[in-house]
mmCIF file of C-alpha atoms in Angstrom:
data_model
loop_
_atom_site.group_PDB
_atom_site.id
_atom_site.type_symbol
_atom_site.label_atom_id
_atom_site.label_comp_id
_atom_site.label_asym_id
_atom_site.label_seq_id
_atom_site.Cartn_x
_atom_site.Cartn_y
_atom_site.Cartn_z
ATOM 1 C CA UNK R 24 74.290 -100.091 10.264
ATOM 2 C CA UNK R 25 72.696 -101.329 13.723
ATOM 3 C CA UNK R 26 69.658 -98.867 13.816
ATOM 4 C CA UNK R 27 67.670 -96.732 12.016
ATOM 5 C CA UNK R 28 69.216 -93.481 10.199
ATOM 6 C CA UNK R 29 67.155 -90.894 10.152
ATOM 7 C CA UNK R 30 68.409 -87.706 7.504
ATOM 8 C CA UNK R 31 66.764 -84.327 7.935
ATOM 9 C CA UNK R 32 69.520 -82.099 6.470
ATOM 10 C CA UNK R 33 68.241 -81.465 2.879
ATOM 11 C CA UNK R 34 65.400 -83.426 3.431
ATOM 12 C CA UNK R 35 63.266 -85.620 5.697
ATOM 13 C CA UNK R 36 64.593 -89.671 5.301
ATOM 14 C CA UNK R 37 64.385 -92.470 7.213
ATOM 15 C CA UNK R 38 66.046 -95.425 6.800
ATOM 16 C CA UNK R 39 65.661 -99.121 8.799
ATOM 17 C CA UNK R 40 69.150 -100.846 9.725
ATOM 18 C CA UNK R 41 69.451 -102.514 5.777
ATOM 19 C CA UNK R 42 68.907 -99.108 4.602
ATOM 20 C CA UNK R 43 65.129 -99.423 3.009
ATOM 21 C CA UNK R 44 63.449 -96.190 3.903
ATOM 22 C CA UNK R 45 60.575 -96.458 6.231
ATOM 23 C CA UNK R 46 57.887 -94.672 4.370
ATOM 24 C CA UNK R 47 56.028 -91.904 7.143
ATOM 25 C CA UNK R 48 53.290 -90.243 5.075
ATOM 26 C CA UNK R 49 51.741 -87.600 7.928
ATOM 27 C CA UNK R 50 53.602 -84.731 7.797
ATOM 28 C CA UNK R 51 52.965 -83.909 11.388
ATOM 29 C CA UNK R 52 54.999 -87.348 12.405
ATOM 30 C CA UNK R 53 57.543 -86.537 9.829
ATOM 31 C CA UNK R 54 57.869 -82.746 12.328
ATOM 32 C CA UNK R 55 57.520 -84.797 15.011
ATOM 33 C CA UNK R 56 60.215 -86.437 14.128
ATOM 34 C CA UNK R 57 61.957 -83.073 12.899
ATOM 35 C CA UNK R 58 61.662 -81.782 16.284
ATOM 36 C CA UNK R 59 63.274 -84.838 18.140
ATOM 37 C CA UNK R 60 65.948 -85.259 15.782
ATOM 38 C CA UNK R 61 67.099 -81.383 16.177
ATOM 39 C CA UNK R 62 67.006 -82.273 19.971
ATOM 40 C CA UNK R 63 69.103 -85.963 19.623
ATOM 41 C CA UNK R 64 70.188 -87.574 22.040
ATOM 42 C CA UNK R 65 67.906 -85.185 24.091
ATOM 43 C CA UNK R 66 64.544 -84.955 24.513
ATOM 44 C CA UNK R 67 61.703 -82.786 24.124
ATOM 45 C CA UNK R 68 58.551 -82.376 26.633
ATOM 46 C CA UNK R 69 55.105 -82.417 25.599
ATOM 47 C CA UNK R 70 54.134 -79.713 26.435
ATOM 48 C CA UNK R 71 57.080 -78.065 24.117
ATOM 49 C CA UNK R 72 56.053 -80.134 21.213
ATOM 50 C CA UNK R 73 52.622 -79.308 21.686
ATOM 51 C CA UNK R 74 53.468 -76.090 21.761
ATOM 52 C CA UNK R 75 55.770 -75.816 18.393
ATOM 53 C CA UNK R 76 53.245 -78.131 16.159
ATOM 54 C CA UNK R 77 49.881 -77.771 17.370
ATOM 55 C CA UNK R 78 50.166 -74.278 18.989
ATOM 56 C CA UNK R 79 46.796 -72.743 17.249
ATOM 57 C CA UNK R 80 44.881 -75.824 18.946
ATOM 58 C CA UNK R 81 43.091 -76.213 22.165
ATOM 59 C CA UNK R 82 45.228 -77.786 24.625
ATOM 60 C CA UNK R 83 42.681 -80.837 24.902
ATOM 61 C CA UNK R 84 42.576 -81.562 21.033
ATOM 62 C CA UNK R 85 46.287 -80.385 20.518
ATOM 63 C CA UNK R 86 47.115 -83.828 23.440
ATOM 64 C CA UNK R 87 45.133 -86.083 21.724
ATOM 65 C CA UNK R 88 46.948 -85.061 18.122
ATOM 66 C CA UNK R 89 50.018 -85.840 20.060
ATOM 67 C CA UNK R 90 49.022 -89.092 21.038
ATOM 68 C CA UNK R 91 47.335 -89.844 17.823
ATOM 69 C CA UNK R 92 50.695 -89.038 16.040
ATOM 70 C CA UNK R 93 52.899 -91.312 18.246
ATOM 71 C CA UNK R 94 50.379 -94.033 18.223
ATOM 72 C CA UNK R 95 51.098 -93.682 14.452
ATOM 73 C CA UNK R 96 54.596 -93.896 14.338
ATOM 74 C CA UNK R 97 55.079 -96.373 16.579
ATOM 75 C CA UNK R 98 53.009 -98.772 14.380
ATOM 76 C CA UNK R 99 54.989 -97.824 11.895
ATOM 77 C CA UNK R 100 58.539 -98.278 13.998
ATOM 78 C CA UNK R 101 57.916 -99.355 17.691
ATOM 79 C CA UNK R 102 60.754 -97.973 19.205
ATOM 80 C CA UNK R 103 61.815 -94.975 17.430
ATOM 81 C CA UNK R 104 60.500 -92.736 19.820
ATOM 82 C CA UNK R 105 61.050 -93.297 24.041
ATOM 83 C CA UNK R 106 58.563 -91.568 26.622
ATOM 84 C CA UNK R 107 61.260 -90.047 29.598
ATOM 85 C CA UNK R 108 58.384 -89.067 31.998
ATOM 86 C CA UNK R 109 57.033 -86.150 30.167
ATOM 87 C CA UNK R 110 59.724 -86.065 27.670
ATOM 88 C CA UNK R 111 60.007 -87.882 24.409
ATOM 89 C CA UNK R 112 63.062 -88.356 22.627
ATOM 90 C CA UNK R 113 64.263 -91.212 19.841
ATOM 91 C CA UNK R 114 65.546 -93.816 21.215
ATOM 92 C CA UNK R 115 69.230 -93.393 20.769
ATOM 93 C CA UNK R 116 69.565 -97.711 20.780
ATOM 94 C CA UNK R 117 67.049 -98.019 17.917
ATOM 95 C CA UNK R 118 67.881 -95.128 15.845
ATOM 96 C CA UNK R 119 70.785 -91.913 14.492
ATOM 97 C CA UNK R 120 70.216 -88.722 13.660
ATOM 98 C CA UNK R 121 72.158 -87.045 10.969
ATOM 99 C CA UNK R 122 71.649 -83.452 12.587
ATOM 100 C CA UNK R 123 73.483 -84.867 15.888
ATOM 101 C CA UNK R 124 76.650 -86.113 13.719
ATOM 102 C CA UNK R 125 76.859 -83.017 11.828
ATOM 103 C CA UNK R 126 77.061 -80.757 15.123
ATOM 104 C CA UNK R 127 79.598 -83.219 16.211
ATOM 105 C CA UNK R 128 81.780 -83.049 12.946
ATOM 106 C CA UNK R 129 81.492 -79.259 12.867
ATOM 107 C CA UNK R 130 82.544 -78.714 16.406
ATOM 108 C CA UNK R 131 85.546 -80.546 15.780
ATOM 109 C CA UNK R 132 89.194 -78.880 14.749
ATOM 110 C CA UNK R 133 90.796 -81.824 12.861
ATOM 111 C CA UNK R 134 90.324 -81.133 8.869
ATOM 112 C CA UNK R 135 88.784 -84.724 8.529
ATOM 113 C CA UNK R 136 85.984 -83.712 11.076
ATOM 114 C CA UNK R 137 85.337 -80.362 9.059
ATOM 115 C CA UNK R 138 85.280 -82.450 5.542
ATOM 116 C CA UNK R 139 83.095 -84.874 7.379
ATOM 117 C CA UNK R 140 80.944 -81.632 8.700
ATOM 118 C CA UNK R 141 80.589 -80.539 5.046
ATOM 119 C CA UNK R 142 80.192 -83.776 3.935
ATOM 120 C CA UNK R 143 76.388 -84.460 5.719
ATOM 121 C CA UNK R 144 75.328 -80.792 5.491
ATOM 122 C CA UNK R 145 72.994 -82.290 2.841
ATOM 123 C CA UNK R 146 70.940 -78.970 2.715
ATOM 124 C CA UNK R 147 68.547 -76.930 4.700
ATOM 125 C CA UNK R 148 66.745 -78.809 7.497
ATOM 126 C CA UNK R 149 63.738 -80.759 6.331
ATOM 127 C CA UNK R 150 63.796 -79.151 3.261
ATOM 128 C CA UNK R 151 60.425 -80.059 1.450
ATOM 129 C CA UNK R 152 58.610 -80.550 4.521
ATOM 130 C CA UNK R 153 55.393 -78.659 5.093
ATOM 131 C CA UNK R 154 53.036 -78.214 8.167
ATOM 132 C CA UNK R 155 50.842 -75.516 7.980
ATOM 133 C CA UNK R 156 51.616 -74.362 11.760
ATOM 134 C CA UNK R 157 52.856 -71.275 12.103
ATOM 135 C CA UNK R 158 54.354 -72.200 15.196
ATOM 136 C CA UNK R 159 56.334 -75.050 13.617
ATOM 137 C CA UNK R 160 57.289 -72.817 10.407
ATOM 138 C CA UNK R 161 58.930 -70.014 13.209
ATOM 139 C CA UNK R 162 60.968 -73.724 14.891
ATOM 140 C CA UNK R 163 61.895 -74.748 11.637
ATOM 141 C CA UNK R 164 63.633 -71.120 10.151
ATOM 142 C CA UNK R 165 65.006 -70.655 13.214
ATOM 143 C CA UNK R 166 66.790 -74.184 13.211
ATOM 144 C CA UNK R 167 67.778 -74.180 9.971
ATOM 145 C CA UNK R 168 69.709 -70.864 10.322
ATOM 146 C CA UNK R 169 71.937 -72.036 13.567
ATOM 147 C CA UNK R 170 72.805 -75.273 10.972
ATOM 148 C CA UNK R 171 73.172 -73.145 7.961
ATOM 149 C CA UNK R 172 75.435 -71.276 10.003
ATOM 150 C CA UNK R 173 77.387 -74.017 11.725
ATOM 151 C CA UNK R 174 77.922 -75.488 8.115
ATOM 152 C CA UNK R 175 79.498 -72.053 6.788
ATOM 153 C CA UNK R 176 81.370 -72.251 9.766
ATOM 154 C CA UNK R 177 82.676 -75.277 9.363
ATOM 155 C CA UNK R 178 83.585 -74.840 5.737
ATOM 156 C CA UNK R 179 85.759 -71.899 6.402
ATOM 157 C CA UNK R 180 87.672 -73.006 8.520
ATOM 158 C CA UNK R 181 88.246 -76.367 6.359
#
């Protein structure tokens, strides 16, 4: 593996290139994370992120939660996550997402793609994780259904 790996179907994982998995306790980082990953190998502005996991802040204390929360993770992983102006996004050179793979597999019409597909559908997205934001709970059903869907997609037609 050259980079990271970081799993959110049927959990939230991530692994460093040997495969030891990089232990992020906050579970705002781990959504933080959540919400990049969905968007891999785009990114996400601030003011979106904000938005889904600190929505029922003030704007002033919801910034500096932000910035506390990257500050965080990249002590924990210094380039997992890049700053595109006022977009973040993970760093496709340091790290994969499993949730970018998956749409790939499933999009595809060969029945080694769809096995593949089926294959890292691992579960529902971050399953396990909890942030009590409503505002990231609304995000995270809403994700999880397009995926849920793409992978009973993908299955029947394997």
């Amino acid at each position: 593996m050259d980079g990271a790996l970081l799993s959110l179907l049927g959990g939230f994982c991530l692994r460093d290139p040997a495969g030891a998995e990089i232990a992020i306790s906050s579970r705002k980082a781990q959504a933080l994370l959540a919400v990049l990953g969905v968007a891999y190998p785009g990114s996400v502005s601030r003011e979106r992120l904000i938005g889904i996991l600190w929505g029922e802040h003030s704007q002033e204390r919801a910034r500096h939660s932000l910035r506390q929360t990257l500050s965080d993770l990249r002590r924990d992983m210094p380039k997992l996550v890049a700053a595109h102006g006022d977009a973040l996004a993970i760093d496709a050179a340091a790290c994969t997402v499993d949730v970018a793979a998956f749409r790939e597999a499933a999009a595809a019409h060969d029945a080694g793609s769809l096995d593949r597909a089926s294959s890292l559908y691992g579960g529902a997205l971050a399953d396990g994780l909890v942030v009590r934001e409503d505002t990231f709970e609304d995000w995270l059903r809403t994700e999880r259904a397009q995926l849920a869907g793409l992978a009973w997609d993908a299955m029947a037609r394997l």
